[in-house]
Short mmCIF file of C-alpha atoms and ligand atoms in Angstrom, two decimals:
data_model
loop_
_atom_site.label_atom_id
_atom_site.label_comp_id
_atom_site.label_asym_id
_atom_site.label_seq_id
_atom_site.Cartn_x
_atom_site.Cartn_y
_atom_site.Cartn_z
CA MET A 1 29.53 -28.62 11.58
CA VAL A 2 30.74 -25.25 12.02
CA ARG A 3 34.60 -23.98 11.82
CA GLY A 4 35.03 -20.42 12.83
CA ASN A 5 34.45 -18.01 14.98
CA ALA A 6 32.30 -14.97 14.40
CA LYS A 7 34.69 -12.87 16.23
CA LYS A 8 37.45 -13.82 14.49
CA MET A 9 36.07 -13.41 11.09
CA SER A 10 37.26 -10.91 8.24
CA PRO A 11 35.06 -8.28 7.90
CA GLU A 12 34.84 -8.76 4.36
CA PHE A 13 32.42 -11.73 5.03
CA LEU A 14 30.55 -10.35 7.39
CA ARG A 15 28.82 -7.12 6.81
CA GLY A 16 26.25 -5.07 9.12
CA ALA A 17 22.56 -4.23 6.93
CA SER A 18 19.94 -1.95 7.18
CA PHE A 19 16.61 -2.30 5.25
CA THR A 20 14.31 0.67 5.09
CA ARG A 21 11.01 -0.62 7.95
CA TYR A 22 12.50 -4.05 8.48
CA GLY A 23 15.67 -2.83 10.19
CA THR A 24 19.17 -3.89 11.00
CA THR A 25 20.55 -7.28 9.71
CA LEU A 26 23.53 -9.14 9.20
CA TYR A 27 24.97 -10.47 6.13
CA VAL A 28 27.17 -13.57 6.60
CA GLY A 29 29.47 -15.53 4.34
CA ILE A 30 29.18 -19.19 4.69
CA GLY A 31 31.13 -22.50 2.91
CA VAL A 32 29.83 -25.27 3.52
CA PRO A 33 31.83 -28.28 1.88
CA ILE A 34 30.00 -30.94 0.66
CA PRO A 35 32.41 -34.24 0.45
CA ILE A 36 31.81 -36.17 -3.20
CA LEU A 37 33.96 -39.32 -3.82
CA ASN A 38 35.02 -38.06 -7.40
CA LEU A 39 34.12 -36.44 -10.35
CA GLY A 40 31.18 -38.81 -12.00
CA LEU A 41 29.60 -38.22 -8.73
CA ALA A 42 29.66 -34.64 -8.36
CA LYS A 43 28.50 -34.76 -12.20
CA LYS A 44 25.62 -36.57 -11.29
CA THR A 45 24.69 -34.58 -8.06
CA ALA A 46 25.20 -31.55 -9.37
CA ILE A 47 21.79 -29.85 -10.47
CA ARG A 48 22.10 -26.23 -12.66
CA ASP A 49 20.66 -23.35 -11.94
CA ASP A 50 17.43 -23.99 -14.06
CA GLU A 51 16.54 -26.93 -12.41
CA ILE A 52 16.58 -24.47 -9.05
CA PHE A 53 12.83 -23.08 -8.66
CA THR A 54 11.78 -20.66 -5.29
CA ASN A 55 8.87 -18.88 -4.68
CA VAL A 56 8.37 -15.33 -5.54
CA VAL A 57 6.75 -13.23 -2.18
CA ASP A 58 5.00 -10.83 -1.88
CA TYR A 59 7.34 -8.38 1.05
CA GLY A 60 5.07 -5.93 0.59
CA VAL A 61 1.71 -7.52 2.94
CA PRO A 62 3.10 -7.79 6.52
CA ARG A 63 2.29 -10.88 7.61
CA ARG A 64 3.50 -14.72 8.22
CA ASP A 65 1.94 -16.13 5.06
CA ARG A 66 2.59 -13.64 2.46
CA PRO A 67 1.21 -14.35 -0.77
CA VAL A 68 3.14 -16.10 -3.61
CA LEU A 69 3.17 -14.24 -6.90
CA GLY A 70 4.92 -16.88 -9.07
CA GLN A 71 7.85 -19.62 -9.44
CA VAL A 72 11.10 -19.03 -11.03
CA SER A 73 14.17 -20.36 -11.74
CA TYR A 74 17.58 -19.56 -10.17
CA LYS A 75 18.84 -19.10 -13.97
CA GLU A 76 15.66 -16.34 -14.49
CA LEU A 77 16.52 -14.20 -11.40
CA LYS A 78 20.54 -14.07 -12.11
CA SER A 79 19.49 -13.61 -15.55
CA GLY A 80 18.93 -9.79 -14.97
CA SER A 81 14.74 -9.62 -15.30
CA ILE A 82 11.38 -12.39 -14.37
CA THR A 83 8.58 -11.62 -16.15
CA LEU A 84 5.54 -12.01 -13.52
CA ALA A 85 1.62 -11.60 -14.17
CA GLY A 86 3.13 -10.73 -17.68
CA LYS A 87 5.28 -8.00 -16.55
CA ARG A 88 8.92 -7.68 -16.84
CA VAL A 89 10.61 -6.92 -13.35
CA ARG A 90 14.14 -6.09 -12.94
CA VAL A 91 15.78 -8.64 -10.13
CA SER A 92 19.24 -8.71 -8.46
CA SER A 93 20.55 -10.70 -5.84
CA LEU A 94 20.93 -9.46 -2.07
CA SER A 95 23.64 -11.91 -1.44
CA SER A 96 27.31 -11.27 -3.33
CA LEU A 97 27.73 -14.09 -5.98
CA LYS A 98 31.70 -12.63 -6.11
CA ILE A 99 32.14 -13.37 -2.49
CA ALA A 100 30.19 -16.85 -2.73
CA ARG A 101 32.58 -17.85 -5.41
CA LYS A 102 35.86 -16.03 -3.16
CA ILE A 103 34.51 -17.96 0.00
CA ALA A 104 34.09 -21.46 -2.20
CA ILE A 105 38.21 -20.98 -3.81
CA THR A 106 39.59 -20.21 -0.25
CA LEU A 107 37.86 -23.26 0.89
CA LYS A 108 38.85 -25.87 -1.82
CA LYS A 109 42.53 -24.03 -1.47
CA TRP A 110 42.16 -25.38 2.11
CA ILE A 111 41.62 -28.62 1.85
CA GLU A 112 43.42 -28.98 -1.29
CA GLU A 113 46.30 -28.06 1.50
CA GLY A 114 45.27 -30.13 4.17
CA GLU A 115 44.33 -27.08 6.36
CA PHE A 116 40.81 -28.00 6.66
CA TYR A 117 39.18 -31.40 7.48
CA LEU A 118 35.71 -32.26 8.48
CA THR A 119 35.50 -32.90 12.07
CA SER A 120 32.57 -33.92 14.57
CA PRO A 121 30.19 -31.24 15.33
CA VAL A 122 31.04 -28.41 17.87
CA GLU A 123 28.09 -29.11 19.44
CA ARG A 124 24.41 -30.24 18.81
CA LEU A 125 21.52 -28.32 19.12
CA PRO A 126 18.80 -30.28 21.15
CA PHE A 127 16.38 -32.46 19.51
CA ASP A 128 13.63 -30.71 21.59
CA THR A 129 14.66 -27.68 20.53
CA ILE A 130 11.15 -25.24 19.62
CA PHE A 131 11.86 -22.49 17.48
CA LYS A 132 9.46 -19.46 18.00
CA PRO A 133 8.92 -17.31 15.30
CA MET A 134 9.23 -13.75 16.51
CA ARG A 135 5.98 -11.56 16.85
CA GLN A 136 4.53 -9.48 15.19
CA THR A 137 4.21 -6.25 16.85
CA GLU A 138 1.73 -4.47 14.79
CA GLU A 139 -2.37 -5.15 13.86
CA VAL A 140 -2.25 -4.57 10.13
CA SER A 141 -5.89 -3.73 8.42
CA PHE A 142 -6.10 -5.84 4.86
CA VAL A 143 -8.28 -4.41 2.36
CA ALA A 144 -10.72 -7.31 2.77
CA ASN A 145 -10.79 -6.65 6.58
CA VAL A 146 -13.04 -3.51 5.22
CA MET A 147 -14.27 -3.97 1.73
CA GLN A 148 -18.12 -3.62 1.09
CA LYS A 149 -20.19 -5.57 -1.72
CA ALA A 150 -19.64 -3.14 -4.70
CA VAL A 151 -22.50 -1.81 -7.44
CA THR A 152 -22.10 -2.88 -10.29
CA CYS A 153 -23.32 -2.13 -13.90
CA LYS A 154 -22.84 -3.96 -17.52
CA GLU A 155 -21.91 -2.02 -20.93
CA HIS A 156 -24.87 -2.40 -22.40
CA GLU A 157 -27.14 -0.48 -19.60
CA SER A 158 -27.96 3.41 -19.88
CA LEU A 159 -26.47 6.29 -18.35
CA GLN A 160 -29.62 7.33 -16.13
CA ALA A 161 -29.80 3.82 -15.24
CA VAL A 162 -26.56 3.86 -13.98
CA ALA A 163 -26.90 7.64 -12.55
CA GLU A 164 -30.54 6.30 -10.79
CA ARG A 165 -28.34 3.61 -8.93
CA ILE A 166 -25.84 5.70 -7.62
CA VAL A 167 -28.90 7.65 -6.01
CA THR A 168 -30.63 4.16 -5.05
CA GLN A 169 -27.49 2.89 -3.37
CA SER A 170 -26.48 5.56 -1.71
CA VAL A 171 -22.96 5.14 -3.28
CA ASN A 172 -20.39 6.95 -5.53
CA HIS A 173 -18.61 4.61 -7.52
CA ILE A 174 -20.38 1.95 -9.78
CA VAL A 175 -18.32 -0.80 -10.89
CA MET A 176 -18.88 -2.73 -14.52
CA VAL A 177 -18.03 -6.06 -15.32
CA ASP A 178 -18.90 -8.74 -18.21
CA ASP A 179 -20.94 -11.53 -18.17
CA ASN A 180 -18.45 -13.78 -16.00
CA GLY A 181 -18.28 -10.83 -12.94
CA ARG A 182 -14.88 -9.50 -14.40
CA LEU A 183 -14.17 -5.84 -14.12
CA THR A 184 -14.50 -3.71 -17.53
CA GLY A 185 -14.65 0.00 -15.76
CA ILE A 186 -15.66 1.97 -13.19
CA VAL A 187 -18.00 4.47 -13.15
CA THR A 188 -18.73 7.61 -10.35
CA SER A 189 -20.70 10.11 -9.46
CA TRP A 190 -18.04 12.60 -10.64
CA ASP A 191 -18.01 11.26 -14.10
CA ILE A 192 -21.98 11.34 -14.24
CA THR A 193 -21.78 15.23 -13.10
CA ARG A 194 -19.19 15.68 -16.09
CA ALA A 195 -21.21 13.69 -18.29
CA LEU A 196 -24.29 16.03 -17.89
CA ALA A 197 -21.60 18.76 -17.92
CA HIS A 198 -20.58 17.98 -21.63
CA GLY A 199 -23.83 16.77 -22.61
CA LYS A 200 -22.93 13.31 -23.19
CA THR A 201 -25.69 10.70 -22.91
CA VAL A 202 -23.79 7.35 -23.76
CA LEU A 203 -22.39 5.16 -20.77
CA ALA A 204 -19.75 4.15 -23.04
CA GLU A 205 -18.40 7.55 -23.42
CA VAL A 206 -18.12 8.18 -19.50
CA VAL A 207 -16.53 4.82 -18.26
CA THR A 208 -13.32 4.74 -17.08
CA ARG A 209 -11.76 2.24 -18.54
CA ARG A 210 -7.77 1.52 -16.83
CA VAL A 211 -8.75 1.08 -13.25
CA ILE A 212 -6.65 0.84 -11.05
CA THR A 213 -7.58 -1.88 -8.43
CA ALA A 214 -6.62 -3.43 -5.11
CA LYS A 215 -5.92 -7.18 -3.97
CA PRO A 216 -8.17 -8.48 -0.61
CA ASP A 217 -4.99 -9.62 0.93
CA GLU A 218 -3.34 -6.53 0.47
CA PRO A 219 -2.61 -4.36 2.93
CA LEU A 220 -4.99 -1.45 3.91
CA GLU A 221 -2.17 0.98 3.94
CA THR A 222 -0.70 0.67 -0.01
CA ALA A 223 -4.53 0.65 -0.66
CA SER A 224 -5.03 4.03 0.56
CA LYS A 225 -1.42 5.19 -0.15
CA ARG A 226 -2.83 4.58 -4.14
CA MET A 227 -6.15 6.27 -4.02
CA ALA A 228 -3.80 9.47 -2.69
CA GLN A 229 -1.49 8.81 -5.52
CA HIS A 230 -4.28 8.83 -8.35
CA ASN A 231 -6.27 11.13 -6.81
CA ILE A 232 -9.34 8.44 -6.47
CA SER A 233 -11.71 8.01 -3.49
CA ALA A 234 -12.54 3.88 -4.48
CA LEU A 235 -10.33 0.64 -5.57
CA PRO A 236 -12.80 -2.26 -6.92
CA VAL A 237 -10.91 -5.12 -5.41
CA ILE A 238 -10.52 -8.36 -7.36
CA ASP A 239 -8.78 -11.65 -8.03
CA ASN A 240 -6.19 -13.15 -9.74
CA GLU A 241 -8.72 -13.62 -12.68
CA LYS A 242 -10.27 -9.72 -12.62
CA ARG A 243 -13.23 -10.90 -11.42
CA VAL A 244 -14.98 -8.59 -8.74
CA LEU A 245 -14.89 -9.21 -5.09
CA GLY A 246 -16.26 -6.11 -3.78
CA ILE A 247 -14.88 -2.13 -3.56
CA VAL A 248 -12.75 -0.37 -1.37
CA THR A 249 -13.28 3.56 -0.69
CA ALA A 250 -11.38 6.32 1.03
CA GLU A 251 -14.53 6.55 3.22
CA ASP A 252 -14.13 3.03 4.46
CA VAL A 253 -10.53 3.36 5.46
CA SER A 254 -11.17 7.12 6.98
CA LYS A 255 -14.11 5.69 9.35
CA LEU A 256 -11.47 2.77 10.13
CA LEU A 257 -8.85 4.98 11.02
CA GLY A 258 -11.21 7.04 12.76
CA ARG A 259 -12.15 4.07 15.28
N1 SAM B 1 -11.27 13.17 -6.59
C1 SAM B 1 -12.48 12.80 -7.21
C2 SAM B 1 -12.46 10.90 -6.53
O1 SAM B 1 -12.14 10.38 -6.13
O2 SAM B 1 -13.56 10.30 -7.63
C3 SAM B 1 -12.80 13.28 -8.92
C4 SAM B 1 -11.22 12.63 -9.31
S1 SAM B 1 -10.78 11.51 -10.11
C5 SAM B 1 -9.60 11.63 -11.07
C6 SAM B 1 -11.86 11.31 -10.86
C7 SAM B 1 -12.11 9.98 -12.14
O3 SAM B 1 -10.96 8.85 -11.64
C8 SAM B 1 -12.91 9.75 -12.94
O4 SAM B 1 -13.36 9.76 -13.98
C9 SAM B 1 -13.11 8.58 -12.29
O5 SAM B 1 -13.81 7.24 -13.51
C10 SAM B 1 -11.80 7.96 -12.00
N2 SAM B 1 -11.41 7.02 -11.35
C11 SAM B 1 -12.71 6.69 -9.87
N3 SAM B 1 -11.92 5.80 -9.42
C12 SAM B 1 -10.83 5.03 -9.95
C13 SAM B 1 -9.95 3.83 -9.76
N4 SAM B 1 -10.13 2.67 -8.92
N5 SAM B 1 -9.08 3.63 -11.24
C14 SAM B 1 -9.40 4.09 -12.32
N6 SAM B 1 -9.99 5.70 -12.08
C15 SAM B 1 -10.79 5.70 -11.55
#
């Protein structure tokens, strides 16, 4: 049931907004009165914020079935921070709780003063309504589309064996994995050259342990930016268990852009 005319709405409850790379949108304050017979029923039917759960969705992935990063309760969301993949992330609401309360109080007052009655719907949506989601206008490439099989090594191998692999496989990056295929480091031809310059001969002294990675369902654009930001030319692609699925290199990205 809708009672109101958006054209006559107070601007306090109707605001224009604009989001970077999304476009313009509208904030509309809506109050929905729910008829409940008595206090006992209200108590029984009410649910608390810690009983309402929602998914945290990665909006950085510009496609309709965006990856779900986790589930949180409204209580956590209202607390100002949530924990995602072991990391504390600050959160805040995009809609205003203060205005929502004001709407609820106004509606309550109208009902108490006999100004607001439940009425029949002004108009129903036709039963055969078909909702058409907006078309995606831009084709997006994902890491999974360009990643290659990663050439790997193990912790116990010699520096020479890794150097040989770089030559025979004609790659610049060797991904170090454990026995379960989980990422433990990265060695590049640059590292081998530097090792030679500094007279280092042990793989453990040469390998980079803090590896910057990508996810397969991540847009290529964000992965490419991450490489530029860290001045590196490849990202091992891993799953949620840190298992190596492949590698994406700056070269592969340039090839795709050049096509
Ligand atoms: N620009 C060159 C390149 O792209 O390899 C060299 C500079 S880069 C700072 C060299 C260092 O970055 C090397 O020690 C290498 O092990 C490290 N490195 C390369 N890829 C990496 C990645 N995905 N995560 C973390 N370190 C990485």
